[in-house]
Coordinates of C-alpha atoms in Angstrom, one line a residue:
X1 CA -11.9 -19.9 -27.0
X2 CA -13.4 -16.5 -27.6
X3 CA -12.1 -13.4 -25.7
X4 CA -15.2 -13.4 -23.7
X5 CA -14.8 -17.1 -22.7
X6 CA -11.1 -16.7 -21.9
X7 CA -12.1 -13.8 -19.5
X8 CA -14.7 -15.9 -17.9
X9 CA -12.3 -18.8 -17.5
X10 CA -9.5 -16.6 -16.2
X11 CA -11.9 -15.3 -13.5
X12 CA -12.9 -18.8 -12.5
X13 CA -9.3 -20.0 -12.2
X14 CA -8.6 -16.9 -10.1
X15 CA -11.5 -17.5 -7.7
X16 CA -10.5 -21.0 -7.3
X17 CA -7.0 -20.3 -6.6
X18 CA -7.9 -17.6 -4.2
X19 CA -10.2 -20.0 -2.4
X20 CA -7.5 -22.6 -2.0
X21 CA -5.0 -20.0 -0.8
X22 CA -7.5 -18.7 1.9
X23 CA -8.8 -22.1 3.1
X24 CA -5.5 -24.1 2.9
X25 CA -2.5 -21.8 2.4
X26 CA 0.1 -21.3 -0.3
X27 CA 1.1 -25.0 -0.6
X28 CA -2.3 -26.0 -1.6
X29 CA -2.2 -23.7 -4.7
X30 CA -0.7 -26.3 -7.1
X31 CA -1.6 -26.7 -10.8
X32 CA -3.5 -29.8 -10.2
X33 CA -5.5 -28.4 -7.4
X34 CA -6.4 -25.2 -9.0
X35 CA -7.1 -26.9 -12.5
X36 CA -9.6 -29.3 -10.6
X37 CA -11.2 -26.6 -8.6
X38 CA -11.7 -24.5 -11.5
X39 CA -13.0 -27.4 -13.9
X40 CA -10.2 -26.8 -16.5
X41 CA -7.3 -28.6 -17.9
X42 CA -3.6 -27.8 -16.9
X43 CA -2.9 -26.4 -20.5
X44 CA -5.8 -23.9 -20.1
X45 CA -4.1 -22.6 -17.1
X46 CA -0.8 -22.3 -18.7
X47 CA -2.2 -20.7 -21.8
X48 CA -3.9 -18.0 -19.6
X49 CA -1.2 -17.4 -16.9
X50 CA 2.1 -18.6 -18.4
X51 CA 3.0 -20.6 -15.4
X52 CA 2.4 -20.9 -11.6
X53 CA 4.4 -17.6 -10.9
X54 CA 2.1 -15.9 -13.4
X55 CA -1.0 -17.3 -11.7
X56 CA 0.4 -16.3 -8.2
X57 CA 1.1 -12.8 -9.5
X58 CA -2.6 -12.6 -10.8
X59 CA -3.9 -13.9 -7.4
X60 CA -1.8 -11.1 -5.6
X61 CA -3.4 -8.5 -7.8
X62 CA -6.8 -10.1 -7.1
X63 CA -6.0 -9.6 -3.5
X64 CA -4.9 -6.0 -3.9
X65 CA -8.2 -5.2 -5.7
X66 CA -10.1 -6.4 -2.6
X67 CA -7.9 -4.4 -0.4
X68 CA -8.3 -1.3 -2.4
X69 CA -12.2 -1.6 -2.3
X70 CA -11.9 -1.2 1.4
X71 CA -9.3 1.6 1.3
X72 CA -11.4 3.7 -1.2
X73 CA -14.5 3.2 0.9
X74 CA -12.6 4.7 3.8
X75 CA -13.1 8.1 2.5
X76 CA -11.6 11.3 3.9
X77 CA -12.2 13.7 6.7
X78 CA -10.9 17.1 7.5
X79 CA -8.2 15.6 9.6
X80 CA -5.5 14.1 7.4
X81 CA -3.6 12.6 10.3
X82 CA -6.7 10.8 11.6
X83 CA -7.2 9.5 8.1
X84 CA -3.5 8.3 8.1
X85 CA -4.1 6.5 11.4
X86 CA -7.4 4.9 10.0
X87 CA -5.4 3.8 6.9
X88 CA -2.8 2.1 9.0
X89 CA -5.6 0.3 11.1
X90 CA -7.3 -1.0 7.9
X91 CA -4.2 -2.2 6.4
X92 CA -3.3 -4.2 9.7
X93 CA -6.9 -5.5 9.9
X94 CA -6.6 -6.7 6.3
X95 CA -3.5 -8.5 6.8
X96 CA -4.6 -10.2 9.9
X97 CA -8.0 -11.2 8.5
X98 CA -6.5 -12.5 5.2
X99 CA -3.0 -13.6 6.2
X100 CA -2.3 -16.0 3.2
X101 CA -3.4 -13.2 0.9
X102 CA -1.2 -10.7 2.6
X103 CA 1.9 -12.9 2.6
X104 CA 1.5 -13.5 -1.0
X105 CA 1.1 -9.8 -1.7
X106 CA 3.9 -8.3 0.6
X107 CA 6.1 -11.2 1.5
X108 CA 7.4 -12.2 -1.9
X109 CA 8.3 -9.0 -3.6
X110 CA 4.9 -8.7 -5.4
X111 CA 3.5 -5.3 -3.8
X112 CA 4.7 -3.2 -6.7
X113 CA 4.2 -5.4 -9.6
X114 CA 0.6 -4.8 -10.5
X115 CA -1.6 -1.9 -11.3
X116 CA -3.5 -2.4 -8.1
X117 CA -0.3 -2.4 -6.1
X118 CA 0.6 0.9 -7.7
X119 CA -2.9 2.3 -6.7
X120 CA -2.4 1.1 -3.1
X121 CA 1.0 3.0 -3.0
X122 CA -0.7 6.0 -4.5
X123 CA -3.4 6.1 -1.8
X124 CA -0.7 6.2 0.9
X125 CA 1.2 9.0 -0.9
X126 CA -2.1 10.9 -1.1
X127 CA -2.7 10.5 2.6
X128 CA 0.7 11.6 3.4
X129 CA 0.5 14.5 0.9
X130 CA -2.5 15.8 2.7
X131 CA -0.6 15.8 5.9
X132 CA 2.3 17.6 4.1
X133 CA 0.1 20.2 2.6
X134 CA -1.1 21.1 6.3
X135 CA 2.5 21.7 7.1
X136 CA 2.6 18.8 9.5
X137 CA 5.0 16.3 7.8
X138 CA 8.4 16.1 9.2
X139 CA 10.1 14.7 6.0
X140 CA 9.5 14.5 2.3
X141 CA 6.2 12.5 1.2
X142 CA 8.5 9.8 -0.6
X143 CA 10.6 9.2 2.4
X144 CA 7.6 9.1 4.7
X145 CA 5.8 6.6 2.4
X146 CA 8.8 4.3 2.3
X147 CA 9.1 4.5 6.3
X148 CA 5.3 3.9 6.5
X149 CA 5.1 1.0 4.2
X150 CA 8.2 -0.7 5.8
X151 CA 6.9 -0.3 9.1
X152 CA 3.4 -1.5 8.5
X153 CA 4.5 -4.6 6.4
X154 CA 7.1 -5.4 9.0
X155 CA 4.4 -5.2 11.9
X156 CA 1.8 -7.3 10.0
X157 CA 4.2 -10.1 8.7
X158 CA 5.5 -10.2 12.4
X159 CA 2.0 -10.6 13.8
X160 CA 1.0 -13.2 11.1
X161 CA 4.1 -15.3 11.9
X162 CA 3.1 -15.5 15.7
X163 CA 0.7 -18.2 16.7
X164 CA -2.7 -16.7 16.9
X165 CA -3.2 -17.4 20.6
X166 CA 0.1 -15.6 21.2
X167 CA -0.5 -12.7 18.8
X168 CA 0.0 -9.3 20.5
X169 CA -2.2 -6.8 18.5
X170 CA -1.1 -4.0 20.7
X171 CA 2.3 -4.2 18.9
X172 CA 0.5 -2.6 15.8
X173 CA -0.8 0.3 18.0
X174 CA 2.6 0.9 19.6
X175 CA 4.3 0.9 16.1
X176 CA 1.7 3.3 14.6
X177 CA 1.8 5.8 17.4
X178 CA 5.7 5.8 17.2
X179 CA 5.5 6.1 13.6
X180 CA 3.1 9.1 13.7
X181 CA 5.3 10.8 16.3
X182 CA 8.1 10.5 13.9
X183 CA 6.3 11.7 10.9
X184 CA 3.9 14.3 12.2
X185 CA 4.2 17.4 14.3
X186 CA 1.3 18.4 16.4
X187 CA 0.8 21.7 14.9
X188 CA 1.5 23.8 12.0
X189 CA 5.2 24.4 12.4
X190 CA 6.1 27.0 15.0
X191 CA 9.2 27.9 17.0
X192 CA 8.4 25.2 19.7
X193 CA 7.2 22.5 17.4
X194 CA 8.7 19.1 17.2
X195 CA 10.0 19.7 13.6
X196 CA 12.0 22.7 12.6
X197 CA 9.8 25.4 11.0
X198 CA 12.0 25.5 7.9
X199 CA 11.6 21.7 7.4
X200 CA 7.8 21.7 7.7
X201 CA 7.5 24.7 5.3
X202 CA 9.9 23.1 2.8
X203 CA 7.8 19.8 2.8
X204 CA 4.5 21.8 2.5
X205 CA 5.8 23.9 -0.4
X206 CA 7.4 20.7 -2.1
X207 CA 4.0 18.8 -1.9
X208 CA 2.0 22.0 -3.2
X209 CA 4.3 22.2 -6.2
X210 CA 3.6 18.5 -6.8
X211 CA -0.1 18.7 -6.6
X212 CA -0.7 22.2 -8.0
X213 CA 1.7 22.3 -11.0
X214 CA -0.3 24.9 -12.7
X215 CA 0.3 27.4 -10.0
X216 CA 4.2 27.2 -10.7
X217 CA 3.5 28.3 -14.5
X218 CA 5.8 31.2 -14.2
X219 CA 8.7 29.0 -13.5
X220 CA 10.8 27.4 -16.3
X221 CA 11.3 23.8 -16.1
X222 CA 15.0 24.2 -15.1
X223 CA 13.9 26.7 -12.4
X224 CA 11.3 24.3 -11.1
X225 CA 13.6 21.4 -11.0
X226 CA 16.1 23.5 -9.1
X227 CA 13.6 24.7 -6.5
X228 CA 12.5 21.1 -5.9
X229 CA 16.1 20.1 -5.5
X230 CA 16.4 22.8 -2.9
X231 CA 13.1 22.0 -1.0
X232 CA 14.1 18.2 -1.0
X233 CA 17.5 19.2 0.7
X234 CA 15.9 21.4 3.2
X235 CA 13.3 18.8 4.0
X236 CA 16.0 16.4 4.8
X237 CA 15.5 14.0 1.8
X238 CA 18.7 12.0 0.8

C-alpha cells in the first residue's frame, strides 16, 4: 500500500468510525463494524491504528478538528469578555449537538492527547489572555483556563447525561454567568472594583510579559523568571 493509498484508507476508516459513533453510539464502534463500513479487512485497521484505542484516539482528534473549525470561524471582537462568553456557548452547543463525539473527546481523558486538543486549549488561553491584557481577569490565565475547562466540561457532560426531554439548558447559562463573575471584573481595576487593583495589574503585566517577550529584553533570564514568580504570587496563583 502506497503512502497515498494509506492516507485515503485511513480517512475512509475514520469517517466510517465517526459515522457509527454519531448514529449508534460508542458501543457500535467495533473492529468488525468499522471494517465493514469502511470496506477494509481488520488487519488493515490494526496496521493503520494499532488497536481500537488507537482508532478511538484518532476519532477523538477528528472530532476536535471539526470543533476547531467552528472556534476559528468565531473570530474576535473588541470585547474580549463577550468573545469568552461566545466561546462558552459554542463549546456547549457543540457538545449537545454531537454528544457521542463530546463524551469520547472529554469523557475519557483524551482532551489533551492530540494536536487539535492542544490547539483548542490554546484558543481558550488566548481568549483569557485578552481579558487579562485588558486588566479585567481576577486570577492568572493558567488558573482561569483550568477553572473554565473544568466548569464547561462538567456542565456539558451533566446535560448530556440527562434525558433530552428533561435537559435544562439554562444550567449552562447559570454556570457561564457565575464563572464570568468569578473570573472577570466589570472595569479596569479600580479601588471599588470586585478584584483588588494589585491583583488585576499583576495578572495584566504577567500576560503582557508572556505575549510580548521582546519588550522585556532589558531583563536577564533570571530577572524575568523572578519577576514572573512575583507576579504569579500577587495574582494569587498557587
